[in-house]
mmCIF file of C-alpha atoms in Angstrom:
data_model
loop_
_atom_site.group_PDB
_atom_site.id
_atom_site.type_symbol
_atom_site.label_atom_id
_atom_site.label_comp_id
_atom_site.label_asym_id
_atom_site.label_seq_id
_atom_site.Cartn_x
_atom_site.Cartn_y
_atom_site.Cartn_z
ATOM 1 C CA UNK A 1325 85.918 61.468 84.588
ATOM 2 C CA UNK A 1326 82.336 61.541 84.238
ATOM 3 C CA UNK A 1327 81.089 64.177 82.095
ATOM 4 C CA UNK A 1328 80.188 66.910 85.026
ATOM 5 C CA UNK A 1329 83.479 66.641 86.045
ATOM 6 C CA UNK A 1330 84.286 67.471 82.186
ATOM 7 C CA UNK A 1331 82.077 70.184 82.377
ATOM 8 C CA UNK A 1332 83.721 71.921 85.249
ATOM 9 C CA UNK A 1333 86.982 71.674 83.401
ATOM 10 C CA UNK A 1334 85.633 73.056 80.467
ATOM 11 C CA UNK A 1335 84.229 76.240 82.288
ATOM 12 C CA UNK A 1336 87.649 76.529 83.580
ATOM 13 C CA UNK A 1337 89.345 76.456 80.100
ATOM 14 C CA UNK A 1338 86.919 79.172 78.523
ATOM 15 C CA UNK A 1339 87.708 81.699 81.912
ATOM 16 C CA UNK A 1340 91.324 81.257 81.925
ATOM 17 C CA UNK A 1341 91.552 80.938 78.407
ATOM 18 C CA UNK A 1342 94.239 78.166 79.168
ATOM 19 C CA UNK A 1343 94.465 74.333 78.918
ATOM 20 C CA UNK A 1344 97.561 74.704 81.752
ATOM 21 C CA UNK A 1345 96.179 77.310 84.066
ATOM 22 C CA UNK A 1346 92.707 74.965 84.017
ATOM 23 C CA UNK A 1347 94.232 71.924 84.393
ATOM 24 C CA UNK A 1348 96.436 73.271 87.703
ATOM 25 C CA UNK A 1349 93.367 75.072 89.024
ATOM 26 C CA UNK A 1350 91.271 71.906 88.671
ATOM 27 C CA UNK A 1351 94.609 69.085 89.819
ATOM 28 C CA UNK A 1352 94.877 67.264 86.770
ATOM 29 C CA UNK A 1353 97.827 67.224 84.344
ATOM 30 C CA UNK A 1354 97.287 69.206 81.397
ATOM 31 C CA UNK A 1355 97.191 66.513 78.642
ATOM 32 C CA UNK A 1356 94.608 64.674 80.715
ATOM 33 C CA UNK A 1357 92.664 68.304 80.489
ATOM 34 C CA UNK A 1358 93.169 68.422 76.738
ATOM 35 C CA UNK A 1359 91.909 64.772 75.886
ATOM 36 C CA UNK A 1360 89.053 65.563 78.255
ATOM 37 C CA UNK A 1361 87.747 68.431 76.143
ATOM 38 C CA UNK A 1362 88.255 66.142 73.329
ATOM 39 C CA UNK A 1363 86.122 63.567 74.532
ATOM 40 C CA UNK A 1364 83.545 66.223 75.675
ATOM 41 C CA UNK A 1365 83.525 67.580 71.722
ATOM 42 C CA UNK A 1366 83.381 64.440 70.546
ATOM 43 C CA UNK A 1367 80.153 63.421 72.557
ATOM 44 C CA UNK A 1368 78.765 66.658 71.551
ATOM 45 C CA UNK A 1369 79.381 66.629 67.424
ATOM 46 C CA UNK A 1370 81.252 70.191 67.793
ATOM 47 C CA UNK A 1371 83.724 72.516 67.999
ATOM 48 C CA UNK A 1372 83.850 74.158 71.001
ATOM 49 C CA UNK A 1373 87.338 75.858 71.697
ATOM 50 C CA UNK A 1374 89.873 77.356 69.100
ATOM 51 C CA UNK A 1375 93.190 76.392 70.024
ATOM 52 C CA UNK A 1376 96.347 79.186 69.353
ATOM 53 C CA UNK A 1377 100.059 78.511 70.962
ATOM 54 C CA UNK A 1378 99.051 81.411 73.146
ATOM 55 C CA UNK A 1379 95.457 81.442 73.864
ATOM 56 C CA UNK A 1380 92.527 79.221 73.781
ATOM 57 C CA UNK A 1381 88.855 81.025 72.989
ATOM 58 C CA UNK A 1382 85.452 79.023 72.467
ATOM 59 C CA UNK A 1383 83.997 79.112 69.438
ATOM 60 C CA UNK A 1384 80.544 80.286 69.160
ATOM 61 C CA UNK A 1385 79.103 76.617 69.865
ATOM 62 C CA UNK A 1386 81.645 77.037 72.394
ATOM 63 C CA UNK A 1387 80.184 80.113 74.571
ATOM 64 C CA UNK A 1388 76.506 78.749 73.883
ATOM 65 C CA UNK A 1389 77.559 75.246 75.664
ATOM 66 C CA UNK A 1390 79.391 77.566 78.226
ATOM 67 C CA UNK A 1391 76.728 79.722 79.452
ATOM 68 C CA UNK A 1392 74.655 76.379 79.840
ATOM 69 C CA UNK A 1393 77.574 74.445 81.875
ATOM 70 C CA UNK A 1394 77.538 77.899 83.883
ATOM 71 C CA UNK A 1395 73.242 77.382 84.714
ATOM 72 C CA UNK A 1396 74.135 73.569 85.185
ATOM 73 C CA UNK A 1397 76.668 73.731 87.546
ATOM 74 C CA UNK A 1398 74.480 76.688 89.641
ATOM 75 C CA UNK A 1399 71.406 74.187 89.516
ATOM 76 C CA UNK A 1400 73.584 71.004 91.136
ATOM 77 C CA UNK A 1401 75.303 73.139 93.288
ATOM 78 C CA UNK A 1402 72.310 74.423 95.329
ATOM 79 C CA UNK A 1403 70.322 71.249 95.016
ATOM 80 C CA UNK A 1404 73.210 69.195 96.799
ATOM 81 C CA UNK A 1405 73.261 72.044 99.190
ATOM 82 C CA UNK A 1406 69.593 71.565 100.254
ATOM 83 C CA UNK A 1407 70.126 67.733 101.157
ATOM 84 C CA UNK A 1408 74.080 67.601 102.940
ATOM 85 C CA UNK A 1409 75.639 70.037 105.546
ATOM 86 C CA UNK A 1410 76.078 72.823 103.132
ATOM 87 C CA UNK A 1411 79.250 74.148 104.590
ATOM 88 C CA UNK A 1412 81.463 76.040 102.095
ATOM 89 C CA UNK A 1413 83.916 73.786 100.629
ATOM 90 C CA UNK A 1414 86.812 74.276 97.861
ATOM 91 C CA UNK A 1415 89.456 76.860 96.960
ATOM 92 C CA UNK A 1416 88.067 80.621 96.818
ATOM 93 C CA UNK A 1417 90.485 82.865 95.099
ATOM 94 C CA UNK A 1418 90.579 86.520 95.533
ATOM 95 C CA UNK A 1419 92.714 89.727 94.882
ATOM 96 C CA UNK A 1420 93.274 92.419 97.206
ATOM 97 C CA UNK A 1421 95.972 95.576 98.426
ATOM 98 C CA UNK A 1422 98.862 94.019 100.391
ATOM 99 C CA UNK A 1423 98.411 97.090 103.153
ATOM 100 C CA UNK A 1424 94.300 96.524 102.904
ATOM 101 C CA UNK A 1425 94.766 92.996 103.378
ATOM 102 C CA UNK A 1426 97.190 92.528 106.480
ATOM 103 C CA UNK A 1427 95.511 95.840 108.482
ATOM 104 C CA UNK A 1428 91.881 94.439 107.644
ATOM 105 C CA UNK A 1429 91.923 90.618 106.687
ATOM 106 C CA UNK A 1430 94.312 88.627 107.903
ATOM 107 C CA UNK A 1431 93.589 89.806 111.419
ATOM 108 C CA UNK A 1432 90.588 88.102 111.524
ATOM 109 C CA UNK A 1433 91.132 85.466 109.094
ATOM 110 C CA UNK A 1434 91.997 82.532 111.358
ATOM 111 C CA UNK A 1435 88.634 82.813 113.139
ATOM 112 C CA UNK A 1436 86.993 83.290 109.478
ATOM 113 C CA UNK A 1437 88.843 79.738 108.562
ATOM 114 C CA UNK A 1438 87.949 77.645 111.513
ATOM 115 C CA UNK A 1439 84.285 78.352 110.785
ATOM 116 C CA UNK A 1440 84.829 77.236 107.545
ATOM 117 C CA UNK A 1441 87.303 73.951 108.086
ATOM 118 C CA UNK A 1442 86.665 72.654 104.126
ATOM 119 C CA UNK A 1443 87.007 76.175 102.621
ATOM 120 C CA UNK A 1444 90.936 77.485 101.058
ATOM 121 C CA UNK A 1445 91.691 81.122 100.270
ATOM 122 C CA UNK A 1446 94.447 82.155 97.573
ATOM 123 C CA UNK A 1447 95.526 85.611 98.135
ATOM 124 C CA UNK A 1448 96.419 87.290 94.837
ATOM 125 C CA UNK A 1449 98.022 91.424 95.593
ATOM 126 C CA UNK A 1450 99.191 93.893 93.588
ATOM 127 C CA UNK A 1451 98.682 97.569 92.771
ATOM 128 C CA UNK A 1452 97.262 96.464 89.036
ATOM 129 C CA UNK A 1453 93.901 95.522 87.969
ATOM 130 C CA UNK A 1454 93.218 91.642 87.547
ATOM 131 C CA UNK A 1455 91.985 89.916 84.754
ATOM 132 C CA UNK A 1456 89.650 88.647 87.080
ATOM 133 C CA UNK A 1457 88.069 85.668 84.551
ATOM 134 C CA UNK A 1458 91.163 85.377 82.673
ATOM 135 C CA UNK A 1459 93.376 84.968 85.560
ATOM 136 C CA UNK A 1460 90.202 82.753 87.449
ATOM 137 C CA UNK A 1461 89.826 84.974 90.155
ATOM 138 C CA UNK A 1462 86.822 84.708 92.521
ATOM 139 C CA UNK A 1463 86.389 87.681 93.961
ATOM 140 C CA UNK A 1464 88.288 90.808 94.193
ATOM 141 C CA UNK A 1465 88.407 94.554 96.670
ATOM 142 C CA UNK A 1466 88.699 97.460 94.535
ATOM 143 C CA UNK A 1467 88.981 100.439 95.608
ATOM 144 C CA UNK A 1468 87.565 104.012 93.370
ATOM 145 C CA UNK A 1469 84.800 104.664 90.711
ATOM 146 C CA UNK A 1470 84.387 100.922 88.723
ATOM 147 C CA UNK A 1471 84.702 101.110 85.274
ATOM 148 C CA UNK A 1472 81.434 99.122 83.990
ATOM 149 C CA UNK A 1473 82.549 96.114 83.409
ATOM 150 C CA UNK A 1474 80.415 93.963 83.353
ATOM 151 C CA UNK A 1475 81.226 92.528 87.206
ATOM 152 C CA UNK A 1476 79.106 92.591 90.194
ATOM 153 C CA UNK A 1477 79.886 95.093 92.916
ATOM 154 C CA UNK A 1478 78.853 95.633 96.388
ATOM 155 C CA UNK A 1479 79.954 98.672 98.168
ATOM 156 C CA UNK A 1480 81.926 97.446 101.488
ATOM 157 C CA UNK A 1481 82.806 100.640 102.708
ATOM 158 C CA UNK A 1482 84.287 104.459 101.725
ATOM 159 C CA UNK A 1483 87.886 105.099 102.584
ATOM 160 C CA UNK A 1484 89.496 108.297 103.980
ATOM 161 C CA UNK A 1485 92.345 110.203 101.869
ATOM 162 C CA UNK A 1486 95.118 112.163 102.965
ATOM 163 C CA UNK A 1487 97.381 114.850 101.207
ATOM 164 C CA UNK A 1488 101.000 114.888 102.960
ATOM 165 C CA UNK A 1489 104.375 115.259 102.405
ATOM 166 C CA UNK A 1490 107.556 114.546 104.492
ATOM 167 C CA UNK A 1491 108.780 117.042 107.398
ATOM 168 C CA UNK A 1492 111.949 117.802 104.752
ATOM 169 C CA UNK A 1493 109.723 118.541 101.572
ATOM 170 C CA UNK A 1494 107.632 120.925 103.020
ATOM 171 C CA UNK A 1495 110.848 122.693 104.206
ATOM 172 C CA UNK A 1496 112.341 123.514 101.191
ATOM 173 C CA UNK A 1497 108.879 123.871 99.275
ATOM 174 C CA UNK A 1498 107.062 125.869 101.806
ATOM 175 C CA UNK A 1499 103.577 124.903 102.963
ATOM 176 C CA UNK A 1500 100.662 125.528 100.829
ATOM 177 C CA UNK A 1501 97.336 127.087 101.890
ATOM 178 C CA UNK A 1502 94.812 126.515 98.903
ATOM 179 C CA UNK A 1503 95.426 123.781 95.916
ATOM 180 C CA UNK A 1504 95.548 126.730 93.930
ATOM 181 C CA UNK A 1505 99.270 127.276 95.296
ATOM 182 C CA UNK A 1506 100.620 124.069 94.369
ATOM 183 C CA UNK A 1507 101.119 124.380 90.505
ATOM 184 C CA UNK A 1508 103.569 127.206 90.730
ATOM 185 C CA UNK A 1509 106.229 125.586 93.590
ATOM 186 C CA UNK A 1510 105.104 121.870 94.147
ATOM 187 C CA UNK A 1511 105.525 118.318 93.043
ATOM 188 C CA UNK A 1512 104.334 114.760 93.551
ATOM 189 C CA UNK A 1513 105.576 111.746 93.875
ATOM 190 C CA UNK A 1514 103.846 110.807 90.721
ATOM 191 C CA UNK A 1515 101.681 107.242 91.165
ATOM 192 C CA UNK A 1516 100.945 105.726 87.638
ATOM 193 C CA UNK A 1517 97.519 104.165 86.449
ATOM 194 C CA UNK A 1518 97.329 100.730 85.789
ATOM 195 C CA UNK A 1519 94.190 101.640 83.844
ATOM 196 C CA UNK A 1520 95.323 104.596 82.164
ATOM 197 C CA UNK A 1521 99.235 104.499 82.064
ATOM 198 C CA UNK A 1522 98.994 108.491 83.042
ATOM 199 C CA UNK A 1523 100.310 109.389 86.375
ATOM 200 C CA UNK A 1524 97.044 109.951 88.293
ATOM 201 C CA UNK A 1525 96.750 114.232 89.298
ATOM 202 C CA UNK A 1526 96.022 115.033 92.668
ATOM 203 C CA UNK A 1527 92.475 115.254 93.633
ATOM 204 C CA UNK A 1528 90.901 118.357 96.560
ATOM 205 C CA UNK A 1529 87.664 119.016 97.644
ATOM 206 C CA UNK A 1530 87.138 123.087 97.174
ATOM 207 C CA UNK A 1531 84.065 125.140 97.559
ATOM 208 C CA UNK A 1532 82.102 121.647 97.116
ATOM 209 C CA UNK A 1533 83.548 120.679 93.900
ATOM 210 C CA UNK A 1534 86.467 118.242 93.101
ATOM 211 C CA UNK A 1535 89.800 120.218 92.033
ATOM 212 C CA UNK A 1536 92.087 117.835 90.104
ATOM 213 C CA UNK A 1537 95.678 118.956 89.887
ATOM 214 C CA UNK A 1538 98.497 118.120 87.917
ATOM 215 C CA UNK A 1539 101.616 118.218 89.074
ATOM 216 C CA UNK A 1540 104.871 117.749 87.754
ATOM 217 C CA UNK A 1541 107.034 114.663 89.421
ATOM 218 C CA UNK A 1542 110.983 114.141 88.878
ATOM 219 C CA UNK A 1543 110.120 110.044 89.956
ATOM 220 C CA UNK A 1544 107.345 108.185 88.935
ATOM 221 C CA UNK A 1545 106.443 104.634 89.995
ATOM 222 C CA UNK A 1546 103.356 102.374 89.541
ATOM 223 C CA UNK A 1547 103.779 100.496 93.171
ATOM 224 C CA UNK A 1548 101.976 102.287 96.423
ATOM 225 C CA UNK A 1549 104.771 101.425 99.088
ATOM 226 C CA UNK A 1550 107.269 102.665 96.744
ATOM 227 C CA UNK A 1551 105.089 105.470 96.409
ATOM 228 C CA UNK A 1552 105.323 105.999 100.265
ATOM 229 C CA UNK A 1553 108.648 106.111 100.586
ATOM 230 C CA UNK A 1554 109.657 108.597 98.256
ATOM 231 C CA UNK A 1555 107.064 110.962 100.079
ATOM 232 C CA UNK A 1556 109.089 109.964 103.117
ATOM 233 C CA UNK A 1557 112.482 110.838 101.313
ATOM 234 C CA UNK A 1558 111.010 113.955 100.655
ATOM 235 C CA UNK A 1559 110.227 113.874 96.565
ATOM 236 C CA UNK A 1560 106.687 115.534 97.075
ATOM 237 C CA UNK A 1561 103.048 115.470 97.808
ATOM 238 C CA UNK A 1562 101.138 112.191 97.780
ATOM 239 C CA UNK A 1563 97.640 111.246 98.300
ATOM 240 C CA UNK A 1564 96.837 107.488 99.918
ATOM 241 C CA UNK A 1565 94.221 106.237 102.446
ATOM 242 C CA UNK A 1566 94.699 107.429 105.882
ATOM 243 C CA UNK A 1567 94.221 104.640 107.572
ATOM 244 C CA UNK A 1568 97.348 102.968 104.823
ATOM 245 C CA UNK A 1569 99.647 106.885 106.631
ATOM 246 C CA UNK A 1570 98.580 106.782 110.259
ATOM 247 C CA UNK A 1571 101.404 105.284 111.522
ATOM 248 C CA UNK A 1572 103.965 107.983 109.259
ATOM 249 C CA UNK A 1573 101.660 110.727 110.440
ATOM 250 C CA UNK A 1574 101.591 110.157 114.196
ATOM 251 C CA UNK A 1575 105.221 109.409 114.516
ATOM 252 C CA UNK A 1576 105.787 112.973 112.518
ATOM 253 C CA UNK A 1577 107.117 111.186 109.209
ATOM 254 C CA UNK A 1578 105.052 112.583 107.098
ATOM 255 C CA UNK A 1579 102.932 115.687 107.760
ATOM 256 C CA UNK A 1580 98.854 116.337 106.728
ATOM 257 C CA UNK A 1581 98.793 119.334 104.042
ATOM 258 C CA UNK A 1582 95.742 121.147 102.656
ATOM 259 C CA UNK A 1583 93.416 119.567 106.151
ATOM 260 C CA UNK A 1584 90.651 121.887 105.004
ATOM 261 C CA UNK A 1585 90.517 120.640 101.194
ATOM 262 C CA UNK A 1586 90.657 116.957 101.554
ATOM 263 C CA UNK A 1587 90.522 114.457 98.629
ATOM 264 C CA UNK A 1588 87.004 112.995 98.404
ATOM 265 C CA UNK A 1589 86.337 109.992 99.951
ATOM 266 C CA UNK A 1590 86.943 106.749 97.938
ATOM 267 C CA UNK A 1591 84.397 104.164 97.472
ATOM 268 C CA UNK A 1592 85.735 100.032 98.464
ATOM 269 C CA UNK A 1593 84.071 97.401 96.487
ATOM 270 C CA UNK A 1594 83.924 93.527 96.031
ATOM 271 C CA UNK A 1595 83.557 92.324 93.253
ATOM 272 C CA UNK A 1596 83.235 89.158 90.938
ATOM 273 C CA UNK A 1597 82.196 88.097 87.389
ATOM 274 C CA UNK A 1598 78.256 87.665 86.669
ATOM 275 C CA UNK A 1599 78.600 84.533 84.815
ATOM 276 C CA UNK A 1600 80.574 82.884 87.456
ATOM 277 C CA UNK A 1601 77.579 81.289 89.697
ATOM 278 C CA UNK A 1602 77.864 82.900 93.251
ATOM 279 C CA UNK A 1603 78.896 79.143 95.064
ATOM 280 C CA UNK A 1604 78.650 79.465 99.120
ATOM 281 C CA UNK A 1605 82.069 79.652 99.193
ATOM 282 C CA UNK A 1606 81.917 83.149 97.681
ATOM 283 C CA UNK A 1607 78.533 83.957 99.965
ATOM 284 C CA UNK A 1608 80.387 83.773 103.220
ATOM 285 C CA UNK A 1609 83.486 85.392 102.054
ATOM 286 C CA UNK A 1610 81.263 88.843 101.106
ATOM 287 C CA UNK A 1611 78.994 88.464 103.974
ATOM 288 C CA UNK A 1612 82.594 88.348 106.310
ATOM 289 C CA UNK A 1613 84.044 91.370 104.558
ATOM 290 C CA UNK A 1614 81.101 92.898 104.493
ATOM 291 C CA UNK A 1615 81.234 92.830 108.337
ATOM 292 C CA UNK A 1616 84.613 93.698 108.672
ATOM 293 C CA UNK A 1617 84.398 96.802 106.936
ATOM 294 C CA UNK A 1618 81.219 97.941 108.721
ATOM 295 C CA UNK A 1619 83.394 98.003 111.570
ATOM 296 C CA UNK A 1620 86.805 99.467 109.899
ATOM 297 C CA UNK A 1621 87.629 102.704 111.043
ATOM 298 C CA UNK A 1622 88.674 103.902 107.603
#
């Protein structure tokens, strides 16, 4: 393993906080990765990593070396792209909601990968917010307002939301005419936020202002597919992107509620770590998803 290989491995160990995960990312055995980092530390005459049974964290010297490595690797990639075919190569790890992926990305994925034959893609999926740096994710598609997390964000689109319930639920509880009527006689399917651990309130535009309404729930969940199925079964109101529920609404399994007081639209962004050099594979992916959502019906 040469000096550049050790540098790339060290960057991955710092980001993944794990020798095993970094070794797997680089296609190495764990013992090979461990020995390579020991050799790097010996060459530099400095301890770069603190190792415990559960985590690996950079020392002060290690953090400083990590930042220098990022700059060097970025410069090397830019220099090489000027003298060779600069088409992107390698593995890109992204994270996106399953339905968003199936609806918008997968239909156009064959053409994207045909355009870039040297590019491989790993797609992680779920409702939780991933720790992008620790889990080695290069780019995530996230809906909602972004916290000040140190991530770089590119706004892709604005998603229209809808409030709905099943016909059976509305037959039992009535159809509300205003958000003010909800608290007295209605329930929701409670969706627990992965960020706060609390059930998220329903949100309505009322007189030009956003109004939050917290309703009781017989059942709470942390998975949006389960939430939708519970809504179909009559457990309460729910709010979700309109594209997600379009077929249910068209076929009568769900009914839109309070259409004159919709939830405020939800921004959709592509985010990536600011300390991750923007490789060609990430740049082309960002351009691709931007083009997809410019044309999408949301």
